[in-house]
mmCIF file of C-alpha atoms in Angstrom:
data_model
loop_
_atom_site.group_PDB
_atom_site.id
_atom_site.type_symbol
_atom_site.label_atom_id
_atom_site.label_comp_id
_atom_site.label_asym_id
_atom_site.label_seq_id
_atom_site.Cartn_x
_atom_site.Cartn_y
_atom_site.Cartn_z
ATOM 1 C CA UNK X 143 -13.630 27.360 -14.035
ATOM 2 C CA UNK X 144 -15.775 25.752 -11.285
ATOM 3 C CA UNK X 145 -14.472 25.179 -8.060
ATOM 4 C CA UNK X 146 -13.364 21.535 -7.589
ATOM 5 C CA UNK X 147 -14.283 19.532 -3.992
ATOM 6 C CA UNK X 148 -10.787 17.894 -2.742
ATOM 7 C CA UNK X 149 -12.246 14.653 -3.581
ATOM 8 C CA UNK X 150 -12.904 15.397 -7.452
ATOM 9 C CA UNK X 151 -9.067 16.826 -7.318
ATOM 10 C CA UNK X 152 -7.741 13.851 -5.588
ATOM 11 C CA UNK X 153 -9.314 11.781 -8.380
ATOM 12 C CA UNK X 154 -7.781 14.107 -11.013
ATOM 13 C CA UNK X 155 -4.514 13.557 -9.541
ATOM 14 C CA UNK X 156 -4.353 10.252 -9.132
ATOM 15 C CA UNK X 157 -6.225 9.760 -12.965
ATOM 16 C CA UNK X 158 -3.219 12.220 -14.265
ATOM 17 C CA UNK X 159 -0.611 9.718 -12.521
ATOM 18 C CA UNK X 160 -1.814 7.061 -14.289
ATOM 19 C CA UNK X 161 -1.971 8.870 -17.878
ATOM 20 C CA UNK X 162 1.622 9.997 -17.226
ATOM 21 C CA UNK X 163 2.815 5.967 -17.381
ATOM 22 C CA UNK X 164 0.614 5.622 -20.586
ATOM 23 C CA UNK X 165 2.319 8.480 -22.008
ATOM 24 C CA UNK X 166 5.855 7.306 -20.829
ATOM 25 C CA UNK X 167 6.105 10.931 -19.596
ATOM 26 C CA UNK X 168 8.850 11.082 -17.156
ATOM 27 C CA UNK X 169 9.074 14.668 -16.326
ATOM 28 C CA UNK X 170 5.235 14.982 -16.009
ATOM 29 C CA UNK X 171 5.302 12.058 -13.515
ATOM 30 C CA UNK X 172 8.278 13.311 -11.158
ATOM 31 C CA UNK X 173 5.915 16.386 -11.042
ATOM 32 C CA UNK X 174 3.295 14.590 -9.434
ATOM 33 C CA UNK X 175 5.685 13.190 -6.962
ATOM 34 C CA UNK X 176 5.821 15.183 -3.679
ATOM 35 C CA UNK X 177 9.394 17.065 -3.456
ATOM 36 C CA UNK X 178 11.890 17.423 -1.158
ATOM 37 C CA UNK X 179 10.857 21.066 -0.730
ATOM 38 C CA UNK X 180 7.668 19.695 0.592
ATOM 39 C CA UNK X 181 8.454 16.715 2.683
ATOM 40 C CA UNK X 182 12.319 15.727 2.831
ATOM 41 C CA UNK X 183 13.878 14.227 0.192
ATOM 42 C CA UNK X 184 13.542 10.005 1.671
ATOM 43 C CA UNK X 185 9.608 10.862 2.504
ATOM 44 C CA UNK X 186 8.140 9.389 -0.207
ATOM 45 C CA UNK X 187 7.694 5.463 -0.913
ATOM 46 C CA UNK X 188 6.998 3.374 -3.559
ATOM 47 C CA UNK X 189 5.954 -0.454 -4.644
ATOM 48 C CA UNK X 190 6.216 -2.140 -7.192
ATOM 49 C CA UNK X 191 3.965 -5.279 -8.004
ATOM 50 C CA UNK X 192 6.216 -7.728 -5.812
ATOM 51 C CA UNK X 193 8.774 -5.286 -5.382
ATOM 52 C CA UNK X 194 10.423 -4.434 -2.747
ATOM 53 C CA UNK X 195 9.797 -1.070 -1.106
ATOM 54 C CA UNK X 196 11.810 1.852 -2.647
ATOM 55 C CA UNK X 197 11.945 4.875 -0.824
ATOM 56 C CA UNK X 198 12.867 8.831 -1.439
ATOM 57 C CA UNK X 199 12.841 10.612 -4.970
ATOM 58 C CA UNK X 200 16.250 8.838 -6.348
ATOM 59 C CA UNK X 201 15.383 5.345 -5.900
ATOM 60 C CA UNK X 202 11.531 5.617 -6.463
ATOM 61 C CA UNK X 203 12.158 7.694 -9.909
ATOM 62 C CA UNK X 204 14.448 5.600 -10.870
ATOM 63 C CA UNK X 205 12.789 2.682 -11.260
ATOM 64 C CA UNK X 206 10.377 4.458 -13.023
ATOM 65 C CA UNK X 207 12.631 5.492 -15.316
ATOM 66 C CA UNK X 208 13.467 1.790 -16.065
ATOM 67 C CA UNK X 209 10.020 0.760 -16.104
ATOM 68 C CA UNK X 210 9.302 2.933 -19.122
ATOM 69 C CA UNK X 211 12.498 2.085 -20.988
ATOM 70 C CA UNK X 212 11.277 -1.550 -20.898
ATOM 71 C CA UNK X 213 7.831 -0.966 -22.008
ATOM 72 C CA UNK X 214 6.193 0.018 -25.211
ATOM 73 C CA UNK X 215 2.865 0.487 -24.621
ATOM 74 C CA UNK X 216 1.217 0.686 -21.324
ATOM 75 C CA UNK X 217 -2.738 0.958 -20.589
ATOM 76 C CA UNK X 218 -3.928 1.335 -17.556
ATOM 77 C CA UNK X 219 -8.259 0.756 -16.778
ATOM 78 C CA UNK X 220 -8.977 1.894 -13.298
ATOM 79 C CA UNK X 221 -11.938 0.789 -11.590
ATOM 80 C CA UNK X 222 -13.187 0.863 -7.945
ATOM 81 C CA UNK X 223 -11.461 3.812 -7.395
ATOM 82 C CA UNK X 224 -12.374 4.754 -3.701
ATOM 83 C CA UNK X 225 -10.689 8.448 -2.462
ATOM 84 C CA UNK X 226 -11.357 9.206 1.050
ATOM 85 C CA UNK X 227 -10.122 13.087 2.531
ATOM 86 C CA UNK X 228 -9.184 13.807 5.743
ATOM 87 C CA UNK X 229 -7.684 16.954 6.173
ATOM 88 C CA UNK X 230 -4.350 17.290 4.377
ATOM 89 C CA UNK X 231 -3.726 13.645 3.588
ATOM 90 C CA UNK X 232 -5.958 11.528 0.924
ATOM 91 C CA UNK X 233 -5.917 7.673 0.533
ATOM 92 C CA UNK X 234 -7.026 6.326 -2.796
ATOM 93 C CA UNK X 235 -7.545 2.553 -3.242
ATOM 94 C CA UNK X 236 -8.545 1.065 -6.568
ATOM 95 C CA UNK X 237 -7.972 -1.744 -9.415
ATOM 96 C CA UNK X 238 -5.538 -1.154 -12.101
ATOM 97 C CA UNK X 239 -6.439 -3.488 -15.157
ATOM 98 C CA UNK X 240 -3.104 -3.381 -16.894
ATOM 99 C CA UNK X 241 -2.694 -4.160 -20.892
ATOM 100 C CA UNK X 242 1.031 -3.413 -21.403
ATOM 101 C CA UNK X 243 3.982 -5.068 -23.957
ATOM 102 C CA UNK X 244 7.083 -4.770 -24.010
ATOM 103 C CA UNK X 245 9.559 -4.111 -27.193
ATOM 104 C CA UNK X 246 9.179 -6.619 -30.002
ATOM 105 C CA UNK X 247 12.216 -8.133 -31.764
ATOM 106 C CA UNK X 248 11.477 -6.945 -34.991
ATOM 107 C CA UNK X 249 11.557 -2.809 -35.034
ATOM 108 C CA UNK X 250 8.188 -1.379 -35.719
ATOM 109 C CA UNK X 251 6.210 -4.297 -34.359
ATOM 110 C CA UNK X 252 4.548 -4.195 -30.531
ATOM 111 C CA UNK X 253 5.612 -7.015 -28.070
ATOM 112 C CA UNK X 254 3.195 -9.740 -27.080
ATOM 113 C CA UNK X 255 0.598 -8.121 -24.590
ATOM 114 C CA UNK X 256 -0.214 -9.467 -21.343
ATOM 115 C CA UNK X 257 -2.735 -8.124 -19.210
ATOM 116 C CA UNK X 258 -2.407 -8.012 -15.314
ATOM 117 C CA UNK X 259 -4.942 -7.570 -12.274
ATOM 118 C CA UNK X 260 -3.152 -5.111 -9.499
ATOM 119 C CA UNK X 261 -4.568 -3.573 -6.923
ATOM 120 C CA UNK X 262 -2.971 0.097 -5.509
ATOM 121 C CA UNK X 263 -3.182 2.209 -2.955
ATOM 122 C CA UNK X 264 -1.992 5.698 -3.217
ATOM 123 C CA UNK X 265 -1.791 8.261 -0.704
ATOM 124 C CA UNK X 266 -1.674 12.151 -1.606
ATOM 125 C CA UNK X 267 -0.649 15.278 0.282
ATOM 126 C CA UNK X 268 -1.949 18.863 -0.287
ATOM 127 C CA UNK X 269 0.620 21.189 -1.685
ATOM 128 C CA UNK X 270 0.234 24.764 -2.566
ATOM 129 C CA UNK X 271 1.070 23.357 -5.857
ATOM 130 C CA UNK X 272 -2.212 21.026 -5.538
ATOM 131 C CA UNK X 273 -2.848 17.450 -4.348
ATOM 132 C CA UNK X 274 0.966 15.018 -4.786
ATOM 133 C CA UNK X 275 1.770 11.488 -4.472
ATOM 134 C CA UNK X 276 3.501 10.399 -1.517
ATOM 135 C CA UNK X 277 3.027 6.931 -1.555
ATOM 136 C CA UNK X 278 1.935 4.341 -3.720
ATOM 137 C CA UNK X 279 1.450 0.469 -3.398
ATOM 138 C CA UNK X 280 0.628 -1.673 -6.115
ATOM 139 C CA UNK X 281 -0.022 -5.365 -5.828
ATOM 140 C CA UNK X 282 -0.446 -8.470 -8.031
ATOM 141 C CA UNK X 283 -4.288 -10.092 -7.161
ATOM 142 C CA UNK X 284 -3.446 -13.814 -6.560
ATOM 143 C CA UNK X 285 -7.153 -14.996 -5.022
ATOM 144 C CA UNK X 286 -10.484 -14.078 -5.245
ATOM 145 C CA UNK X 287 -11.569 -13.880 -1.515
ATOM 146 C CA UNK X 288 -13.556 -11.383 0.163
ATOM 147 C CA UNK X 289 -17.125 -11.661 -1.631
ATOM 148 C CA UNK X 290 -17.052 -15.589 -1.259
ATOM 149 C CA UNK X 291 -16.318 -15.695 2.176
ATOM 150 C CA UNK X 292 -19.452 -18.300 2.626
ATOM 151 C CA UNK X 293 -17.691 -21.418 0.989
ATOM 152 C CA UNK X 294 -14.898 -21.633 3.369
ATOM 153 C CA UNK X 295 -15.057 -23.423 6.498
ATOM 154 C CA UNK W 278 6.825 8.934 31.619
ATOM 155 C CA UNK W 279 8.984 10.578 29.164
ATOM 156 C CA UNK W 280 7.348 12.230 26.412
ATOM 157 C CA UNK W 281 7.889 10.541 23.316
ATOM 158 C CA UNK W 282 8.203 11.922 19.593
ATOM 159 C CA UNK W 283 5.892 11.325 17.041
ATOM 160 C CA UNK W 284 7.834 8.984 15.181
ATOM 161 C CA UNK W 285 8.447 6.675 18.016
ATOM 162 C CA UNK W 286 4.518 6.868 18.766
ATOM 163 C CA UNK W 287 3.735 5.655 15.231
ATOM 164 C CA UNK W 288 6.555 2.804 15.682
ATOM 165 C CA UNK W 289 5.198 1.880 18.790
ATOM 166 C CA UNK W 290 1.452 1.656 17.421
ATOM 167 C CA UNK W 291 3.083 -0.132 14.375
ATOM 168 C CA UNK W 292 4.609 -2.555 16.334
ATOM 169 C CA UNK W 293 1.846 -3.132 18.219
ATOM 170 C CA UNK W 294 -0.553 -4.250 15.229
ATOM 171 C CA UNK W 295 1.870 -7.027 14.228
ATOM 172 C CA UNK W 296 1.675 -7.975 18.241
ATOM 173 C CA UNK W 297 -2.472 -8.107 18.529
ATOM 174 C CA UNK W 298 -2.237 -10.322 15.015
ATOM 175 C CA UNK W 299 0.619 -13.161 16.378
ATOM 176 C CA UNK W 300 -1.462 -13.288 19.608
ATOM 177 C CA UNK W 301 -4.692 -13.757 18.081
ATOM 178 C CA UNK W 302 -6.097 -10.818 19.902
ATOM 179 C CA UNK W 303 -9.140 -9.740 17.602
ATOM 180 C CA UNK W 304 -10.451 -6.901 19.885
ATOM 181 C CA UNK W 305 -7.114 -5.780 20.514
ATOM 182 C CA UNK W 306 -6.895 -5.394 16.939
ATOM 183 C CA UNK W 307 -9.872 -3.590 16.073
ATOM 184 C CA UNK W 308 -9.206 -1.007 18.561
ATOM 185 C CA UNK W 309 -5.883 0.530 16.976
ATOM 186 C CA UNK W 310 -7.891 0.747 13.445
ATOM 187 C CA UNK W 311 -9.622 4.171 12.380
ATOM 188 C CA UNK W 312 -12.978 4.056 14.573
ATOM 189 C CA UNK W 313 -16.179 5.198 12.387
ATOM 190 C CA UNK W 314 -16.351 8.116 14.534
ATOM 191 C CA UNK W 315 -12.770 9.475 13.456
ATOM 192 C CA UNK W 316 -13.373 9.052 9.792
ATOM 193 C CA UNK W 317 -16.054 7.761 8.669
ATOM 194 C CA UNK W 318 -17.484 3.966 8.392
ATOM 195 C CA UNK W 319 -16.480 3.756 5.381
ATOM 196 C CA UNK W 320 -12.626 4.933 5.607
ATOM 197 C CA UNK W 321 -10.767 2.198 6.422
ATOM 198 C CA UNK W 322 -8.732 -0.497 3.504
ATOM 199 C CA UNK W 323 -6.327 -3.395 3.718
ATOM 200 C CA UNK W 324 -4.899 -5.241 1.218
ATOM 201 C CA UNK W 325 -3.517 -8.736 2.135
ATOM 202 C CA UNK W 326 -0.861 -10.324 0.446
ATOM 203 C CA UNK W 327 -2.645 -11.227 -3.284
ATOM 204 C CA UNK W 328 -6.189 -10.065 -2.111
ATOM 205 C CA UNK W 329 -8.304 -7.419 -3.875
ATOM 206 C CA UNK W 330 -8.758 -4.398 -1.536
ATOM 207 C CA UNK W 331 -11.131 -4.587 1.328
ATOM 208 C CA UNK W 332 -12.963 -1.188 2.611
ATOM 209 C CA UNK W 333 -14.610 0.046 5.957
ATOM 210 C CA UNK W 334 -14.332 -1.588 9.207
ATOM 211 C CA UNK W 335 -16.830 -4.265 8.675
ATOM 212 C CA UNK W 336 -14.542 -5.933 5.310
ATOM 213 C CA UNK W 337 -11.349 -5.211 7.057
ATOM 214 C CA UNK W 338 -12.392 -6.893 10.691
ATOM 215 C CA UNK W 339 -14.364 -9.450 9.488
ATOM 216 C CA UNK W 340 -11.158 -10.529 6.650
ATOM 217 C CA UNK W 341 -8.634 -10.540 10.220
ATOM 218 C CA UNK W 342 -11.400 -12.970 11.794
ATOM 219 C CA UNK W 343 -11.060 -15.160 9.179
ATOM 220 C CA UNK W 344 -7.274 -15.191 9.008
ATOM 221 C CA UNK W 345 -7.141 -15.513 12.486
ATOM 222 C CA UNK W 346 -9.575 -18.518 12.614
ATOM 223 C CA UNK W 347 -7.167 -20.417 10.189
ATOM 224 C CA UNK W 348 -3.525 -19.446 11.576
ATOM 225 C CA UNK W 349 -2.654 -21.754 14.628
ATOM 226 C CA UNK W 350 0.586 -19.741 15.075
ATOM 227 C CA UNK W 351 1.928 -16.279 13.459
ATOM 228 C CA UNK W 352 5.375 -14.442 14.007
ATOM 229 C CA UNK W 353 6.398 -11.468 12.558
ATOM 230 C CA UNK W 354 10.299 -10.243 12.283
ATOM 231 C CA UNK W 355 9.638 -6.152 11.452
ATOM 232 C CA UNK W 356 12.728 -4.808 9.302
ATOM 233 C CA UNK W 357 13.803 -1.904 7.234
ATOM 234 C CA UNK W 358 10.923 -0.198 9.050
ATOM 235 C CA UNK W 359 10.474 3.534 7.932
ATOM 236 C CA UNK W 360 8.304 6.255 9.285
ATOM 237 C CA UNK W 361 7.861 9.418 8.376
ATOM 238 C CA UNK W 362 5.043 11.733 9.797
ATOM 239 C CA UNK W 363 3.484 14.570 8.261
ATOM 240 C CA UNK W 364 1.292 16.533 10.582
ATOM 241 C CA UNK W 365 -1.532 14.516 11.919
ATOM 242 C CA UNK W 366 -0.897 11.566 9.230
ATOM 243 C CA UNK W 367 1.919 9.021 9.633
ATOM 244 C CA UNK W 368 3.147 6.665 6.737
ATOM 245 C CA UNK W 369 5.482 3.435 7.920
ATOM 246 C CA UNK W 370 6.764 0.876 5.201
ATOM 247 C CA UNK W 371 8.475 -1.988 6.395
ATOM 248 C CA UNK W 372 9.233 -5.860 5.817
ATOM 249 C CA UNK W 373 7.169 -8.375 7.527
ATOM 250 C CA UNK W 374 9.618 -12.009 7.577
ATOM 251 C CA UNK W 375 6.401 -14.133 8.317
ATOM 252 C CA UNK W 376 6.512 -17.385 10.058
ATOM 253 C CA UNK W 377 3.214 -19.399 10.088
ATOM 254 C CA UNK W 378 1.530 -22.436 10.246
ATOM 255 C CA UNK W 379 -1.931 -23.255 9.895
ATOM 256 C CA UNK W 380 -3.930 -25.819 12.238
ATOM 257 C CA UNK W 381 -2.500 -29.552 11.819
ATOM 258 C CA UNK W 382 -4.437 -32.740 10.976
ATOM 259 C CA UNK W 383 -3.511 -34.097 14.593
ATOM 260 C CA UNK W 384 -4.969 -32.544 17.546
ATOM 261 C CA UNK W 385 -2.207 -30.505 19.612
ATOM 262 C CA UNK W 386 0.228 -30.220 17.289
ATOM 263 C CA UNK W 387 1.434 -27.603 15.118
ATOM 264 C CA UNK W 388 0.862 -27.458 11.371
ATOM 265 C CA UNK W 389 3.568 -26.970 8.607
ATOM 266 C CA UNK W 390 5.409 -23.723 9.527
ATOM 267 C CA UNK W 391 5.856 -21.544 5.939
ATOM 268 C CA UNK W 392 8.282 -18.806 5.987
ATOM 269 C CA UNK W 393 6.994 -15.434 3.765
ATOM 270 C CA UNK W 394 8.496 -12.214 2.995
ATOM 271 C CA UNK W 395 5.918 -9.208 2.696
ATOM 272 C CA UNK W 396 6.364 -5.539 2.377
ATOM 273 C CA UNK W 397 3.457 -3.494 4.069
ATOM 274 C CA UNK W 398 2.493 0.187 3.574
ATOM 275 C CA UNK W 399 0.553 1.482 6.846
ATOM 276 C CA UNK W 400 -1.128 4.534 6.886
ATOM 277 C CA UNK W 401 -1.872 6.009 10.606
ATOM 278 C CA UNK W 402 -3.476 8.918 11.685
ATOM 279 C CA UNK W 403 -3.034 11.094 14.582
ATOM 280 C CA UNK W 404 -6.594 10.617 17.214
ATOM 281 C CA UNK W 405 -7.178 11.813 20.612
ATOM 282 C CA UNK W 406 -6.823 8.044 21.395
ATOM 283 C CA UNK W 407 -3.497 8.183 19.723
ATOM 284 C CA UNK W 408 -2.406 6.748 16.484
ATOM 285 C CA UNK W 409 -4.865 4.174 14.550
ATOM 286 C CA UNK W 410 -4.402 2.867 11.295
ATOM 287 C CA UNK W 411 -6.264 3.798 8.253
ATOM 288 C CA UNK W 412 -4.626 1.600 5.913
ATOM 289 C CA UNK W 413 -2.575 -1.544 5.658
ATOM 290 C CA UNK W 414 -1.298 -2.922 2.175
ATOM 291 C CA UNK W 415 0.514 -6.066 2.311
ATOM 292 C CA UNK W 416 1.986 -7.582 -0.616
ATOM 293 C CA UNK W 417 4.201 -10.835 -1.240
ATOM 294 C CA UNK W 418 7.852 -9.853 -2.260
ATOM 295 C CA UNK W 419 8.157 -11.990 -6.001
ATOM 296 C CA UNK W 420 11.682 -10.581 -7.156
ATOM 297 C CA UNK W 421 14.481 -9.099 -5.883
ATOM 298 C CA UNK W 422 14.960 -5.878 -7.571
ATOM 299 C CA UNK W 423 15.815 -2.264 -6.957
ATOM 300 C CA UNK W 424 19.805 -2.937 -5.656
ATOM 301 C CA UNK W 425 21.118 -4.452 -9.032
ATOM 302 C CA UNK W 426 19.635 -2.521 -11.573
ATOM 303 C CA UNK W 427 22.841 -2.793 -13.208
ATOM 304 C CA UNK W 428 22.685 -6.120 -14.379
ATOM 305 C CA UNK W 429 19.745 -4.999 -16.611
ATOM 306 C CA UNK W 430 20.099 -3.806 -19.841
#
């Protein structure tokens, strides 16, 4: 086993958090979750595409645990993943293309899918028990701005 | 002077990012984010409401010049603001209850006033200079969810 740099871990972590909503793996996703042990039990946050903001490990896994009883299938492509390190804290910004459905009427059969542009930030703390989520952000992408700055006057 | 806590430092440098944005105050502004020589020129996001994610300190200013340039008037009502601090890195989620108005047709008067409700994720870190903000995610509130889940089924 090679020894990782805390910004390949960081990417590990935050790639594992995503694979746990593909997987609709509940347990393996309050894992990732910084505990109370770690940082009192109302520390970490949570949002929701236009959500409001949950906060602590009740309300925050809970919802979870609601998104994945409403969805079937879940697929999340991540791209311009950005992780920056400083210290003990590490902020990771990137796109989640989203391809989920929901449950179909007919047993057996997927739901329509519908794909969705969100943009996240999540930041992680170190733990003796590796690098956990204490916050995430996720947000529907409404406009293009930003590179086209030039045709606006 | 009295010495003040962390968390009251972090509210207070919250607080005072909404303040530099309603008054327009651009170098105000760029003096409470994350300077290149704490972290990095790079370091720096922000997420406004709908907008892909911007990175480093040229992106994020340059984004708050342009929203300044186009907001005649900006107020923000701060509530349900939390803050919890974890060594040198502070994490504050709160509602932003905008009111704004862009510049009218007619000179001297004030455009339409829009109301908007926004949740915001800021990310500070603890600098000799005090606390400075290495992230800001914004994002429009679309549904209200989280108190009723039981009306879901």
């Amino acid at each position: 086993m090679t020894a990782r740099t805390d910004v390949e871990a960081v990417e590990l972590a935050n790639t594992a958090f995503y694979e746990t909503l593909e997987r609709g793996d509940f347990d393996g996703l309050s894992e990732l979750w910084l505990s109370a042990t770690d940082a009192g039990d109302t520390s970490i946050s949570c949002v929701h595409p236009g959500w409001p903001v949950l906060s602590g490990r009740g309300e925050v896994l809970r919802s979870y645990a609601l998104i994945m009883a409403n969805t079937e299938y879940i697929q999340f492509f991540l791209t311009d993943v950005k992780v920056v390190v400083l210290t003990d804290t590490a902020l990771v910004t990137c796109t989640e293309n989203i391809l989920s459905g929901g449950p179909a009427q007919e047993s057996g059969e997927l739901g329509p899918l519908v794909g969705q542009l969100v943009v996240a930030t999540n930041v992680f703390r170190r733990t003796p028990e590796g690098w956990k989520l204490w916050s995430h952000h996720g947000s529907p992408v409404l406009a293009e701005t930003g590179d086209d700055e030039g045709s606006e006057d």
